[in-house]
Amino acid sequence: MILTVTMNPAYDMTYRVERFERGREHRVLSVEQRIGGKGINVSRVLNQLGKYSRATGFADHMFSATAELELPVDFVHALPWIRRTVVISESGDGTATSLWEPGARLNEPYAVDQLKVRVSGMLNDSGGMVVSGSLPGGVADGVPAELARTALAAGVPTICDVDGRALELAAEVPGVVLMPNRDELERLTGASAGTAQEVVAAVRPLIERGVRAVVATRGAQGMVAVTASGAWSAVSPEPMAGNPTGAGDAAAAAVIAALAAAPEPDWAALVADAVATSAAAVVIPVAGEIDRALRERLAPDVVVTEVEVVSGGTAS
């Protein structure tokens, strides 16, 4: 089993319109609502990849009951209500505009402790764990790092896909895998991360301090994976238009699936598969799903380049 942790879930709303223009009325062609949140999206993609996944985190009773109809879940009921995320998807060229509501504050004083106990109890049956997404009010920034330490101490490979102070604290956990996008990585390291070489240079101090790997997601520029043994850049063989909202979650699913399958994965193959899986998510209007046929078609043609690191920590 692969465990995912979503502490700030959402109802994902997708409005499809012909073309979106500011300041004008729009006739909505279709509306779709589903349960969401980054970890839940990861679980959905894992199931599509043939991997059993269970989702946990915080929710209310209604959200949890709805989630149980689709996925194996075990939420702590500690939120008074669940936020919504709205994606306006244009049918013409697939352009997506997103609106994110803030999350509610925990209404149970011991909810964080309950979650820690719940996660600990599931680690014996887990081959990997992903902690991802924002934190609701009442959850300290250090909670993702605490969960990661617990999982890694139990021998469970762990990804933290978080931001801000939570990412800074997660980066202090030896053995953790981080999956920041460009903006998150630049805020974390204080260094430019525009090119693959700059990503490697920015990430190297994190690796030297004990982070197992950083898989930096870079949108249309693909991904860069950096470990103590090397660095690899991977780019999709063709550009994809559509909704990029769940692309990072799809990539996280591919990465944790590989880590759960092999103690020492082939990182070049891993990042290639993550790029193909991410691209296969972009073409789907809703987050948490992939076009499996497209993933299989793209994977062999993903361009992977080894990024060499020379003395002094500079990449070339």
Short mmCIF file of C-alpha atoms in Angstrom, two decimals:
data_model
loop_
_atom_site.label_atom_id
_atom_site.label_comp_id
_atom_site.label_asym_id
_atom_site.label_seq_id
_atom_site.Cartn_x
_atom_site.Cartn_y
_atom_site.Cartn_z
CA MET A 1 0.00 0.00 0.00
CA ILE A 2 1.07 3.59 -0.63
CA LEU A 3 -0.23 6.10 1.88
CA THR A 4 -1.11 9.69 0.96
CA VAL A 5 -1.72 12.50 3.43
CA THR A 6 -3.95 15.45 2.51
CA MET A 7 -4.43 17.90 5.36
CA ASN A 8 -6.34 20.58 3.42
CA PRO A 9 -8.70 18.72 1.02
CA ALA A 10 -11.08 20.41 -1.38
CA TYR A 11 -14.07 19.94 -3.61
CA ASP A 12 -12.66 20.41 -7.10
CA MET A 13 -15.07 22.29 -9.37
CA THR A 14 -14.45 22.38 -13.12
CA TYR A 15 -16.42 24.81 -15.27
CA ARG A 16 -16.06 24.29 -19.00
CA VAL A 17 -16.61 27.32 -21.22
CA GLU A 18 -15.96 27.99 -24.88
CA ARG A 19 -13.67 30.94 -24.11
CA PHE A 20 -13.08 32.83 -20.88
CA GLU A 21 -12.87 36.62 -20.92
CA ARG A 22 -12.60 38.91 -17.90
CA GLY A 23 -15.58 41.18 -17.20
CA ARG A 24 -18.07 39.22 -19.33
CA GLU A 25 -20.90 36.80 -18.67
CA HIS A 26 -20.23 33.22 -19.73
CA ARG A 27 -22.51 30.32 -20.56
CA VAL A 28 -21.05 27.27 -18.82
CA LEU A 29 -21.05 24.23 -21.10
CA SER A 30 -20.66 21.70 -18.28
CA VAL A 31 -19.87 21.49 -14.57
CA GLU A 32 -18.06 18.75 -12.72
CA GLN A 33 -17.51 18.43 -8.97
CA ARG A 34 -15.35 15.82 -7.30
CA ILE A 35 -13.38 15.35 -4.11
CA GLY A 36 -9.86 16.71 -4.37
CA GLY A 37 -6.68 17.82 -2.69
CA LYS A 38 -3.12 17.02 -3.72
CA GLY A 39 -2.76 13.76 -1.82
CA ILE A 40 -6.13 12.52 -3.03
CA ASN A 41 -5.05 13.27 -6.60
CA VAL A 42 -1.89 11.24 -5.99
CA SER A 43 -3.98 8.31 -4.73
CA ARG A 44 -6.22 8.48 -7.78
CA VAL A 45 -3.27 8.35 -10.18
CA LEU A 46 -1.63 5.53 -8.21
CA ASN A 47 -4.80 3.49 -8.61
CA GLN A 48 -4.68 4.14 -12.35
CA LEU A 49 -1.08 2.91 -12.34
CA GLY A 50 -2.22 -0.31 -10.68
CA LYS A 51 -0.89 0.57 -7.22
CA TYR A 52 -3.07 0.21 -4.12
CA SER A 53 -3.27 3.50 -2.22
CA ARG A 54 -5.02 4.73 0.91
CA ALA A 55 -5.71 8.41 1.61
CA THR A 56 -5.69 10.00 5.04
CA GLY A 57 -5.58 13.51 6.47
CA PHE A 58 -8.30 15.85 7.74
CA ALA A 59 -11.88 16.14 6.50
CA ASP A 60 -15.47 16.51 7.66
CA HIS A 61 -18.00 13.65 7.78
CA MET A 62 -19.64 14.48 4.45
CA PHE A 63 -16.37 14.72 2.52
CA SER A 64 -15.11 11.51 4.08
CA ALA A 65 -18.32 9.64 3.20
CA THR A 66 -18.12 10.88 -0.39
CA ALA A 67 -14.44 9.89 -0.63
CA GLU A 68 -15.20 6.37 0.61
CA LEU A 69 -17.36 5.79 -2.46
CA GLU A 70 -14.27 6.19 -4.65
CA LEU A 71 -11.10 5.44 -2.69
CA PRO A 72 -9.87 3.62 0.42
CA VAL A 73 -9.71 6.46 2.96
CA ASP A 74 -9.18 6.94 6.69
CA PHE A 75 -9.65 10.63 7.55
CA VAL A 76 -9.60 12.37 10.91
CA HIS A 77 -12.90 14.29 11.06
CA ALA A 78 -11.60 17.63 12.24
CA LEU A 79 -12.65 20.30 9.69
CA PRO A 80 -15.93 22.27 10.02
CA TRP A 81 -16.22 22.60 6.26
CA ILE A 82 -14.26 21.80 3.11
CA ARG A 83 -12.93 24.46 0.76
CA ARG A 84 -13.48 24.50 -3.00
CA THR A 85 -11.07 24.93 -5.88
CA VAL A 86 -12.52 26.18 -9.14
CA VAL A 87 -10.96 25.57 -12.56
CA ILE A 88 -12.35 27.38 -15.60
CA SER A 89 -11.41 25.18 -18.56
CA GLU A 90 -11.65 26.62 -22.08
CA SER A 91 -12.73 24.09 -24.68
CA GLY A 92 -11.01 25.96 -27.52
CA ASP A 93 -7.35 25.55 -26.59
CA GLY A 94 -7.55 23.87 -23.19
CA THR A 95 -6.39 26.95 -21.24
CA ALA A 96 -7.26 26.66 -17.53
CA THR A 97 -7.81 29.45 -14.98
CA SER A 98 -7.82 28.41 -11.30
CA LEU A 99 -9.35 29.94 -8.17
CA TRP A 100 -8.32 28.53 -4.79
CA GLU A 101 -10.35 29.08 -1.63
CA PRO A 102 -8.58 29.20 1.73
CA GLY A 103 -9.10 26.21 3.98
CA ALA A 104 -11.00 26.01 7.26
CA ARG A 105 -9.36 25.87 10.68
CA LEU A 106 -9.29 22.60 12.62
CA ASN A 107 -12.12 22.39 15.14
CA GLU A 108 -10.73 19.44 17.12
CA PRO A 109 -7.94 20.27 19.64
CA TYR A 110 -6.23 16.86 19.38
CA ALA A 111 -6.71 16.33 15.65
CA VAL A 112 -3.00 16.53 14.80
CA ASP A 113 -2.16 13.94 17.45
CA GLN A 114 -4.91 11.68 16.08
CA LEU A 115 -3.47 11.97 12.59
CA LYS A 116 0.03 11.12 13.81
CA VAL A 117 -1.29 8.00 15.55
CA ARG A 118 -3.31 7.02 12.49
CA VAL A 119 -0.34 7.40 10.15
CA SER A 120 1.95 5.46 12.50
CA GLY A 121 -0.57 2.62 12.62
CA MET A 122 -0.62 2.29 8.83
CA LEU A 123 3.13 2.41 8.17
CA ASN A 124 3.69 -1.31 8.72
CA ASP A 125 1.53 -2.01 5.68
CA SER A 126 2.92 0.85 3.58
CA GLY A 127 5.52 0.75 0.84
CA GLY A 128 5.66 4.52 0.52
CA MET A 129 4.10 7.76 1.75
CA VAL A 130 3.34 11.13 0.15
CA VAL A 131 2.55 14.20 2.25
CA SER A 132 1.34 16.95 -0.03
CA GLY A 133 -0.57 20.18 -0.24
CA SER A 134 -1.25 23.17 1.97
CA LEU A 135 -2.04 23.11 5.68
CA PRO A 136 -5.32 24.24 7.27
CA GLY A 137 -5.40 26.62 10.20
CA GLY A 138 -4.37 24.98 13.45
CA VAL A 139 -1.70 22.75 11.87
CA ALA A 140 1.89 23.70 12.63
CA ASP A 141 4.33 24.02 9.74
CA GLY A 142 6.43 21.21 11.19
CA VAL A 143 3.75 18.51 10.97
CA PRO A 144 4.70 17.27 7.45
CA ALA A 145 8.32 16.96 8.60
CA GLU A 146 7.24 15.05 11.73
CA LEU A 147 5.20 12.61 9.66
CA ALA A 148 8.13 12.16 7.28
CA ARG A 149 10.54 11.41 10.14
CA THR A 150 8.14 8.79 11.53
CA ALA A 151 7.74 7.09 8.16
CA LEU A 152 11.43 7.12 7.33
CA ALA A 153 12.27 5.69 10.76
CA ALA A 154 9.95 2.81 9.86
CA GLY A 155 11.79 2.31 6.57
CA VAL A 156 9.02 3.80 4.41
CA PRO A 157 10.21 6.04 1.52
CA THR A 158 8.55 9.43 1.80
CA ILE A 159 7.86 12.39 -0.46
CA CYS A 160 7.03 15.83 0.91
CA ASP A 161 5.33 18.05 -1.67
CA VAL A 162 4.68 21.14 0.44
CA ASP A 163 5.59 24.83 0.34
CA GLY A 164 6.81 27.72 2.45
CA ARG A 165 7.98 27.10 5.99
CA ALA A 166 6.65 23.53 5.84
CA LEU A 167 9.03 22.85 2.93
CA GLU A 168 11.95 24.41 4.80
CA LEU A 169 11.35 22.11 7.78
CA ALA A 170 10.82 19.06 5.56
CA ALA A 171 14.17 19.78 3.91
CA GLU A 172 15.81 19.18 7.30
CA VAL A 173 14.61 15.55 7.43
CA PRO A 174 17.37 13.08 6.42
CA GLY A 175 16.24 10.69 3.71
CA VAL A 176 13.19 12.65 2.53
CA VAL A 177 12.38 13.23 -1.16
CA LEU A 178 11.23 16.75 -2.05
CA MET A 179 9.18 17.69 -5.13
CA PRO A 180 9.10 21.51 -5.40
CA ASN A 181 8.21 23.50 -8.50
CA ARG A 182 10.51 26.29 -9.66
CA ASP A 183 9.02 29.03 -7.47
CA GLU A 184 9.00 26.81 -4.39
CA LEU A 185 12.59 25.73 -4.98
CA GLU A 186 13.80 29.30 -5.44
CA ARG A 187 12.07 30.40 -2.24
CA LEU A 188 13.58 27.43 -0.39
CA THR A 189 17.16 27.88 -1.59
CA GLY A 190 17.31 31.60 -2.34
CA ALA A 191 18.98 30.70 -5.65
CA SER A 192 17.87 30.94 -9.26
CA ALA A 193 16.52 27.67 -10.69
CA GLY A 194 15.75 28.63 -14.28
CA THR A 195 17.99 26.08 -16.00
CA ALA A 196 18.76 22.46 -15.23
CA GLN A 197 22.28 23.48 -14.22
CA GLU A 198 20.93 26.11 -11.83
CA VAL A 199 18.54 23.58 -10.31
CA VAL A 200 21.42 21.21 -9.58
CA ALA A 201 23.56 23.98 -8.08
CA ALA A 202 20.66 25.18 -5.90
CA VAL A 203 19.78 21.67 -4.73
CA ARG A 204 23.26 20.34 -4.01
CA PRO A 205 23.47 21.84 -0.47
CA LEU A 206 20.16 20.14 0.42
CA ILE A 207 21.53 16.79 -0.73
CA GLU A 208 24.73 17.34 1.24
CA ARG A 209 22.62 17.98 4.37
CA GLY A 210 20.82 14.65 4.02
CA VAL A 211 17.86 15.05 1.64
CA ARG A 212 17.67 11.82 -0.39
CA ALA A 213 16.53 13.44 -3.62
CA VAL A 214 14.94 16.55 -5.06
CA VAL A 215 12.69 16.13 -8.10
CA ALA A 216 12.11 19.68 -9.33
CA THR A 217 9.04 20.08 -11.53
CA ARG A 218 9.43 22.71 -14.24
CA GLY A 219 6.23 22.72 -16.29
CA ALA A 220 6.86 22.53 -20.03
CA GLN A 221 10.61 22.32 -19.31
CA GLY A 222 10.15 18.91 -17.71
CA MET A 223 11.84 17.85 -14.48
CA VAL A 224 15.27 17.64 -12.91
CA ALA A 225 16.06 14.88 -10.41
CA VAL A 226 19.07 15.38 -8.14
CA THR A 227 20.50 12.75 -5.79
CA ALA A 228 23.86 12.16 -4.12
CA SER A 229 24.86 9.92 -7.03
CA GLY A 230 23.90 12.21 -9.92
CA ALA A 231 21.43 14.52 -11.62
CA TRP A 232 19.15 14.02 -14.62
CA SER A 233 17.01 16.35 -16.69
CA ALA A 234 13.95 14.94 -18.49
CA VAL A 235 11.71 16.67 -21.03
CA SER A 236 8.55 15.46 -22.78
CA PRO A 237 9.02 14.73 -26.50
CA GLU A 238 6.06 16.99 -27.34
CA PRO A 239 4.33 19.94 -25.65
CA MET A 240 0.95 19.36 -23.99
CA ALA A 241 -1.87 21.90 -23.75
CA GLY A 242 -4.54 21.64 -21.10
CA ASN A 243 -5.00 21.82 -17.35
CA PRO A 244 -1.67 21.61 -15.48
CA THR A 245 -3.34 21.61 -12.04
CA GLY A 246 -2.80 17.92 -11.29
CA ALA A 247 0.42 17.42 -13.25
CA GLY A 248 2.65 17.64 -10.18
CA ASP A 249 0.44 15.18 -8.29
CA ALA A 250 0.66 12.72 -11.18
CA ALA A 251 4.44 13.08 -11.12
CA ALA A 252 4.49 12.43 -7.36
CA ALA A 253 2.46 9.26 -7.93
CA ALA A 254 4.98 8.01 -10.48
CA VAL A 255 7.94 8.82 -8.22
CA ILE A 256 6.54 7.16 -5.08
CA ALA A 257 5.49 4.10 -7.11
CA ALA A 258 9.10 3.69 -8.27
CA LEU A 259 10.51 4.25 -4.78
CA ALA A 260 8.11 1.68 -3.32
CA ALA A 261 9.06 -0.86 -5.98
CA ALA A 262 12.86 -0.68 -5.61
CA PRO A 263 15.08 0.45 -2.71
CA GLU A 264 17.56 1.93 -5.18
CA PRO A 265 15.63 2.98 -8.29
CA ASP A 266 17.07 3.89 -11.67
CA TRP A 267 16.68 7.65 -11.30
CA ALA A 268 17.00 8.38 -15.01
CA ALA A 269 14.15 5.96 -15.76
CA LEU A 270 12.20 7.26 -12.77
CA VAL A 271 12.27 10.90 -13.89
CA ALA A 272 11.42 9.89 -17.46
CA ASP A 273 8.34 8.03 -16.25
CA ALA A 274 7.38 10.97 -14.01
CA VAL A 275 7.53 13.35 -16.99
CA ALA A 276 5.39 11.04 -19.14
CA THR A 277 2.86 10.59 -16.33
CA SER A 278 2.73 14.32 -15.68
CA ALA A 279 2.17 15.08 -19.38
CA ALA A 280 -0.59 12.48 -19.47
CA ALA A 281 -2.36 14.40 -16.68
CA VAL A 282 -2.22 17.79 -18.42
CA VAL A 283 -4.50 16.67 -21.25
CA ILE A 284 -7.27 15.64 -18.82
CA PRO A 285 -9.51 18.59 -17.79
CA VAL A 286 -9.82 17.40 -14.17
CA ALA A 287 -6.98 16.79 -11.73
CA GLY A 288 -6.22 13.29 -10.49
CA GLU A 289 -6.54 11.44 -13.78
CA ILE A 290 -4.16 10.54 -16.57
CA ASP A 291 -4.46 9.41 -20.17
CA ARG A 292 -2.80 6.02 -19.76
CA ALA A 293 -2.45 5.39 -23.48
CA LEU A 294 -0.70 8.75 -23.92
CA ARG A 295 1.63 7.97 -21.00
CA GLU A 296 2.66 4.69 -22.56
CA ARG A 297 3.23 6.36 -25.92
CA LEU A 298 5.32 9.22 -24.52
CA ALA A 299 7.46 7.31 -22.01
CA PRO A 300 9.95 5.74 -24.49
CA ASP A 301 10.58 9.10 -26.16
CA VAL A 302 11.14 11.29 -23.08
CA VAL A 303 14.51 12.98 -23.52
CA VAL A 304 16.74 12.32 -20.48
CA THR A 305 20.07 14.11 -20.11
CA GLU A 306 22.58 13.58 -17.34
CA VAL A 307 23.58 16.85 -15.71
CA GLU A 308 27.17 16.60 -14.59
CA VAL A 309 28.32 18.21 -11.37
CA VAL A 310 31.92 19.37 -11.30
CA SER A 311 34.09 20.36 -8.36
CA GLY A 312 32.97 23.41 -6.46
CA GLY A 313 29.30 22.40 -6.79
CA THR A 314 28.83 23.94 -10.26
CA ALA A 315 26.82 22.04 -12.83
CA SER A 316 27.74 21.72 -16.48
#
